[in-house]
PDB file of C-alpha atoms in Angstrom:
ATOM      1  CA  MET A  10      72.444  32.806  47.063  1.00 62.00           C
ATOM      2  CA  THR A  11      73.097  34.840  43.787  1.00 72.00           C
ATOM      3  CA  PRO A  12      70.821  37.663  43.209  1.00 80.00           C
ATOM      4  CA  VAL A  13      69.056  37.857  39.925  1.00 85.00           C
ATOM      5  CA  LEU A  14      70.013  41.003  38.143  1.00 91.00           C
ATOM      6  CA  SER A  15      67.991  42.447  34.965  1.00 92.00           C
ATOM      7  CA  GLY A  16      69.580  43.772  31.811  1.00 90.00           C
ATOM      8  CA  GLY A  17      68.915  47.077  32.835  1.00 94.00           C
ATOM      9  CA  ASP A  18      70.966  45.821  36.248  1.00 96.00           C
ATOM     10  CA  TRP A  19      73.769  45.037  34.309  1.00 97.00           C
ATOM     11  CA  LEU A  20      74.026  47.984  32.457  1.00 97.00           C
ATOM     12  CA  ALA A  21      73.890  49.930  35.439  1.00 97.00           C
ATOM     13  CA  VAL A  22      76.856  47.523  37.089  1.00 97.00           C
ATOM     14  CA  PHE A  23      78.797  47.794  34.235  1.00 98.00           C
ATOM     15  CA  ALA A  24      78.652  51.702  34.121  1.00 97.00           C
ATOM     16  CA  GLN A  25      79.345  51.873  37.861  1.00 97.00           C
ATOM     17  CA  TYR A  26      82.561  50.360  37.152  1.00 97.00           C
ATOM     18  CA  LEU A  27      83.415  51.853  34.251  1.00 95.00           C
ATOM     19  CA  LEU A  28      83.041  55.510  36.274  1.00 94.00           C
ATOM     20  CA  LEU A  29      84.904  53.779  39.100  1.00 94.00           C
ATOM     21  CA  SER A  30      87.871  52.923  36.856  1.00 92.00           C
ATOM     22  CA  LEU A  31      88.603  56.317  36.054  1.00 88.00           C
ATOM     23  CA  LEU A  32      89.037  56.811  40.161  1.00 85.00           C
ATOM     24  CA  SER A  33      91.002  54.127  40.649  1.00 80.00           C
ATOM     25  CA  ILE A  34      94.136  55.781  41.525  1.00 73.00           C
ATOM     26  CA  GLY A  35      96.714  53.931  42.906  1.00 70.00           C
ATOM     27  CA  GLY A  36      94.434  50.758  42.361  1.00 79.00           C
ATOM     28  CA  ALA A  37      91.073  49.223  42.391  1.00 85.00           C
ATOM     29  CA  ILE A  38      91.368  48.831  45.913  1.00 86.00           C
ATOM     30  CA  GLY A  39      90.759  52.347  46.622  1.00 85.00           C
ATOM     31  CA  THR A  40      87.549  52.399  44.878  1.00 91.00           C
ATOM     32  CA  ALA A  41      86.276  49.364  47.541  1.00 92.00           C
ATOM     33  CA  PRO A  42      84.097  51.968  49.698  1.00 93.00           C
ATOM     34  CA  GLU A  43      82.175  53.022  46.442  1.00 95.00           C
ATOM     35  CA  MET A  44      81.648  49.495  45.339  1.00 96.00           C
ATOM     36  CA  HIS A  45      80.408  48.714  49.005  1.00 96.00           C
ATOM     37  CA  ARG A  46      77.959  51.771  48.760  1.00 96.00           C
ATOM     38  CA  PHE A  47      76.684  50.645  45.361  1.00 98.00           C
ATOM     39  CA  LEU A  48      76.686  46.780  45.773  1.00 97.00           C
ATOM     40  CA  VAL A  49      75.222  46.605  49.524  1.00 96.00           C
ATOM     41  CA  GLU A  50      73.909  49.503  50.563  1.00 96.00           C
ATOM     42  CA  GLN A  51      72.257  50.988  47.538  1.00 96.00           C
ATOM     43  CA  HIS A  52      71.025  47.780  45.803  1.00 96.00           C
ATOM     44  CA  HIS A  53      71.358  45.067  48.555  1.00 96.00           C
ATOM     45  CA  TRP A  54      72.939  42.593  45.888  1.00 96.00           C
ATOM     46  CA  MET A  55      75.530  41.447  48.620  1.00 96.00           C
ATOM     47  CA  THR A  56      75.771  41.947  52.308  1.00 94.00           C
ATOM     48  CA  ASN A  57      78.121  43.592  54.306  1.00 92.00           C
ATOM     49  CA  GLU A  58      79.639  40.374  55.193  1.00 91.00           C
ATOM     50  CA  GLN A  59      79.928  38.910  52.057  1.00 94.00           C
ATOM     51  CA  PHE A  60      81.785  41.925  50.705  1.00 95.00           C
ATOM     52  CA  SER A  61      84.273  41.944  53.149  1.00 92.00           C
ATOM     53  CA  ALA A  62      84.963  38.063  52.779  1.00 92.00           C
ATOM     54  CA  SER A  63      85.055  38.673  48.840  1.00 93.00           C
ATOM     55  CA  VAL A  64      87.563  41.374  49.494  1.00 92.00           C
ATOM     56  CA  ALA A  65      89.550  39.620  52.337  1.00 89.00           C
ATOM     57  CA  ILE A  66      89.661  36.071  50.077  1.00 90.00           C
ATOM     58  CA  ALA A  67      90.775  37.805  47.044  1.00 90.00           C
ATOM     59  CA  GLN A  68      93.471  39.685  49.147  1.00 86.00           C
ATOM     60  CA  ALA A  69      94.725  36.746  50.337  1.00 84.00           C
ATOM     61  CA  ALA A  70      95.015  34.907  47.018  1.00 84.00           C
ATOM     62  CA  PRO A  71      97.784  35.250  45.147  1.00 80.00           C
ATOM     63  CA  GLY A  72      97.631  37.508  42.041  1.00 79.00           C
ATOM     64  CA  PRO A  73      96.876  40.870  41.205  1.00 82.00           C
ATOM     65  CA  ASN A  74      95.288  43.130  43.506  1.00 82.00           C
ATOM     66  CA  LEU A  75      92.298  43.992  41.048  1.00 89.00           C
ATOM     67  CA  LEU A  76      91.106  39.893  41.808  1.00 93.00           C
ATOM     68  CA  PHE A  77      88.631  41.312  44.659  1.00 94.00           C
ATOM     69  CA  VAL A  78      86.549  43.123  41.526  1.00 96.00           C
ATOM     70  CA  ALA A  79      86.386  39.605  40.133  1.00 96.00           C
ATOM     71  CA  VAL A  80      84.962  37.994  43.270  1.00 96.00           C
ATOM     72  CA  LEU A  81      82.425  40.653  43.778  1.00 97.00           C
ATOM     73  CA  GLY A  82      81.502  40.162  40.345  1.00 97.00           C
ATOM     74  CA  TRP A  83      81.297  36.491  41.141  1.00 96.00           C
ATOM     75  CA  GLY A  84      79.175  37.365  44.131  1.00 95.00           C
ATOM     76  CA  ILE A  85      76.266  38.972  42.277  1.00 96.00           C
ATOM     77  CA  GLY A  86      76.221  36.868  39.423  1.00 94.00           C
ATOM     78  CA  GLY A  87      78.910  34.044  38.668  1.00 95.00           C
ATOM     79  CA  PHE A  88      80.915  33.974  35.414  1.00 96.00           C
ATOM     80  CA  PHE A  89      78.839  36.408  33.436  1.00 96.00           C
ATOM     81  CA  GLY A  90      78.761  38.936  36.879  1.00 96.00           C
ATOM     82  CA  MET A  91      82.688  38.864  36.849  1.00 97.00           C
ATOM     83  CA  CYS A  92      82.953  39.528  33.323  1.00 97.00           C
ATOM     84  CA  VAL A  93      81.014  42.875  33.414  1.00 98.00           C
ATOM     85  CA  THR A  94      83.141  43.973  36.701  1.00 97.00           C
ATOM     86  CA  MET A  95      86.245  43.036  34.802  1.00 97.00           C
ATOM     87  CA  ALA A  96      85.534  44.611  31.609  1.00 97.00           C
ATOM     88  CA  GLY A  97      83.886  47.724  33.304  1.00 97.00           C
ATOM     89  CA  ILE A  98      87.075  48.083  35.664  1.00 95.00           C
ATOM     90  CA  LEU A  99      89.597  47.650  33.149  1.00 94.00           C
ATOM     91  CA  LEU A 100      88.599  49.190  29.760  1.00 95.00           C
ATOM     92  CA  PRO A 101      88.818  52.720  30.901  1.00 92.00           C
ATOM     93  CA  SER A 102      91.853  52.827  32.896  1.00 84.00           C
ATOM     94  CA  THR A 103      93.984  50.820  30.577  1.00 89.00           C
ATOM     95  CA  THR A 104      93.178  52.871  27.559  1.00 93.00           C
ATOM     96  CA  LEU A 105      93.725  56.008  29.547  1.00 88.00           C
ATOM     97  CA  THR A 106      96.889  54.533  31.531  1.00 83.00           C
ATOM     98  CA  TYR A 107      98.496  53.686  28.118  1.00 93.00           C
ATOM     99  CA  LEU A 108      97.999  57.090  26.645  1.00 94.00           C
ATOM    100  CA  ALA A 109      98.726  58.688  29.539  1.00 88.00           C
ATOM    101  CA  ALA A 110     102.161  56.541  30.055  1.00 90.00           C
ATOM    102  CA  ARG A 111     102.987  57.535  26.313  1.00 94.00           C
ATOM    103  CA  TRP A 112     102.623  61.436  26.942  1.00 91.00           C
ATOM    104  CA  GLY A 113     104.123  61.493  30.579  1.00 89.00           C
ATOM    105  CA  GLU A 114     107.207  59.479  29.298  1.00 91.00           C
ATOM    106  CA  ALA A 115     107.596  62.082  26.458  1.00 93.00           C
ATOM    107  CA  ARG A 116     107.508  64.889  28.898  1.00 93.00           C
ATOM    108  CA  ARG A 117     108.778  63.078  32.118  1.00 90.00           C
ATOM    109  CA  ASN A 118     111.496  65.955  33.083  1.00 93.00           C
ATOM    110  CA  THR A 119     108.834  68.690  32.843  1.00 94.00           C
ATOM    111  CA  ARG A 120     107.653  70.756  36.085  1.00 94.00           C
ATOM    112  CA  GLY A 121     104.114  69.924  35.448  1.00 91.00           C
ATOM    113  CA  VAL A 122     104.564  66.058  35.208  1.00 90.00           C
ATOM    114  CA  GLN A 123     106.862  65.945  38.097  1.00 90.00           C
ATOM    115  CA  ALA A 124     104.325  67.758  40.355  1.00 92.00           C
ATOM    116  CA  PHE A 125     101.290  65.796  39.020  1.00 88.00           C
ATOM    117  CA  VAL A 126     103.245  62.353  40.243  1.00 85.00           C
ATOM    118  CA  ALA A 127     104.688  63.862  43.486  1.00 89.00           C
ATOM    119  CA  GLY A 128     100.752  65.107  44.244  1.00 89.00           C
ATOM    120  CA  MET A 129      99.130  61.659  43.354  1.00 85.00           C
ATOM    121  CA  ALA A 130     101.026  60.350  46.574  1.00 83.00           C
ATOM    122  CA  PRO A 131      98.871  61.727  48.978  1.00 88.00           C
ATOM    123  CA  LEU A 132      95.474  60.844  47.216  1.00 85.00           C
ATOM    124  CA  THR A 133      96.283  57.420  46.761  1.00 83.00           C
ATOM    125  CA  VAL A 134      96.841  57.075  50.833  1.00 83.00           C
ATOM    126  CA  GLY A 135      93.498  58.584  51.286  1.00 86.00           C
ATOM    127  CA  LEU A 136      91.807  56.182  49.020  1.00 82.00           C
ATOM    128  CA  VAL A 137      93.528  53.217  50.639  1.00 81.00           C
ATOM    129  CA  LEU A 138      92.573  54.290  54.295  1.00 82.00           C
ATOM    130  CA  SER A 139      89.075  55.022  53.423  1.00 85.00           C
ATOM    131  CA  THR A 140      89.001  51.281  52.032  1.00 82.00           C
ATOM    132  CA  GLY A 141      90.364  50.072  55.320  1.00 81.00           C
ATOM    133  CA  PHE A 142      87.671  52.179  57.175  1.00 82.00           C
ATOM    134  CA  ILE A 143      84.891  50.559  55.461  1.00 82.00           C
ATOM    135  CA  LEU A 144      86.195  47.246  55.437  1.00 79.00           C
ATOM    136  CA  GLY A 145      86.963  47.327  59.333  1.00 80.00           C
ATOM    137  CA  LYS A 146      83.284  48.634  60.231  1.00 81.00           C
ATOM    138  CA  PRO A 147      81.885  45.208  61.489  1.00 77.00           C
ATOM    139  CA  GLY A 148      84.431  45.365  64.100  1.00 75.00           C
ATOM    140  CA  TYR A 149      83.724  49.014  65.248  1.00 79.00           C
ATOM    141  CA  GLY A 150      81.281  47.616  67.744  1.00 83.00           C
ATOM    142  CA  ASN A 151      83.686  45.216  69.490  1.00 82.00           C
ATOM    143  CA  PRO A 152      86.703  46.555  71.480  1.00 85.00           C
ATOM    144  CA  TRP A 153      88.545  43.339  71.282  1.00 82.00           C
ATOM    145  CA  LEU A 154      88.167  43.501  67.237  1.00 80.00           C
ATOM    146  CA  LEU A 155      89.080  47.149  67.154  1.00 82.00           C
ATOM    147  CA  VAL A 156      92.165  46.555  69.308  1.00 85.00           C
ATOM    148  CA  ALA A 157      93.058  43.408  66.719  1.00 82.00           C
ATOM    149  CA  MET A 158      92.572  45.658  63.493  1.00 82.00           C
ATOM    150  CA  LEU A 159      94.722  48.358  65.028  1.00 85.00           C
ATOM    151  CA  ALA A 160      97.359  46.126  66.033  1.00 88.00           C
ATOM    152  CA  THR A 161      97.266  44.373  62.776  1.00 86.00           C
ATOM    153  CA  VAL A 162      97.745  47.757  61.131  1.00 85.00           C
ATOM    154  CA  ALA A 163     100.807  48.627  63.267  1.00 91.00           C
ATOM    155  CA  VAL A 164     102.438  45.489  62.340  1.00 92.00           C
ATOM    156  CA  CYS A 165     102.082  46.180  59.084  1.00 87.00           C
ATOM    157  CA  VAL A 166     103.427  49.544  59.087  1.00 88.00           C
ATOM    158  CA  ARG A 167     106.501  48.983  61.452  1.00 93.00           C
ATOM    159  CA  THR A 168     107.463  45.381  60.289  1.00 93.00           C
ATOM    160  CA  LYS A 169     107.982  43.220  57.121  1.00 89.00           C
ATOM    161  CA  ILE A 170     106.167  40.773  57.821  1.00 89.00           C
ATOM    162  CA  SER A 171     103.677  39.467  55.017  1.00 86.00           C
ATOM    163  CA  PRO A 172     100.320  40.803  55.449  1.00 83.00           C
ATOM    164  CA  LEU A 173      99.163  37.146  54.412  1.00 83.00           C
ATOM    165  CA  TRP A 174     100.502  35.860  57.668  1.00 88.00           C
ATOM    166  CA  LEU A 175      98.093  38.526  59.582  1.00 86.00           C
ATOM    167  CA  ILE A 176      95.149  37.752  57.718  1.00 82.00           C
ATOM    168  CA  GLY A 177      95.825  33.869  58.205  1.00 85.00           C
ATOM    169  CA  ALA A 178      96.035  34.954  62.051  1.00 85.00           C
ATOM    170  CA  GLY A 179      92.874  36.836  61.834  1.00 81.00           C
ATOM    171  CA  GLY A 180      91.077  33.891  60.247  1.00 80.00           C
ATOM    172  CA  LEU A 181      92.528  31.440  62.616  1.00 85.00           C
ATOM    173  CA  VAL A 182      91.436  33.725  65.675  1.00 80.00           C
ATOM    174  CA  GLY A 183      88.222  33.756  63.880  1.00 76.00           C
ATOM    175  CA  ALA A 184      87.600  30.133  63.612  1.00 80.00           C
ATOM    176  CA  VAL A 185      88.513  29.610  67.221  1.00 83.00           C
ATOM    177  CA  LEU A 186      86.569  32.328  68.816  1.00 75.00           C
ATOM    178  CA  GLY A 187      83.847  32.735  66.022  1.00 67.00           C
TER     179      GLY A 187
END
């Protein structure tokens, strides 16, 4: 069931996604924990299961990593919700990326720009790890799910197997056992 949001709620969603856009270093998926807090824990517009399913479906679908933002927006308000979340997440980051790319390209050989680029890698890794932590929460109480999650991470890190195969296998196991 789609929640009914007021005009003020939509403004809050738009403002939240504007702010998250500025934190989406390395991709919007790094802001998923904050989206979870806002949509699930603070406003209760989605359940934890709906949030996790939305992210999983979007990640399994072909297309940009950003697709999960559209699916979350659709989940809270259909087409209009999708437009609000996508506009909020895209406007600031797109504008700043364009301006920063022009500025950085002109100064790419300077020590400061090279240090900035090198320093962004650990930040990006941390954001992606925090996303995995939030999305894995439903499995923490079940030791078999925890083992499956850790095995999946190990396979992703140590092999070149596409994550889509692992998502499909997880869905199949969930359908059989669930």
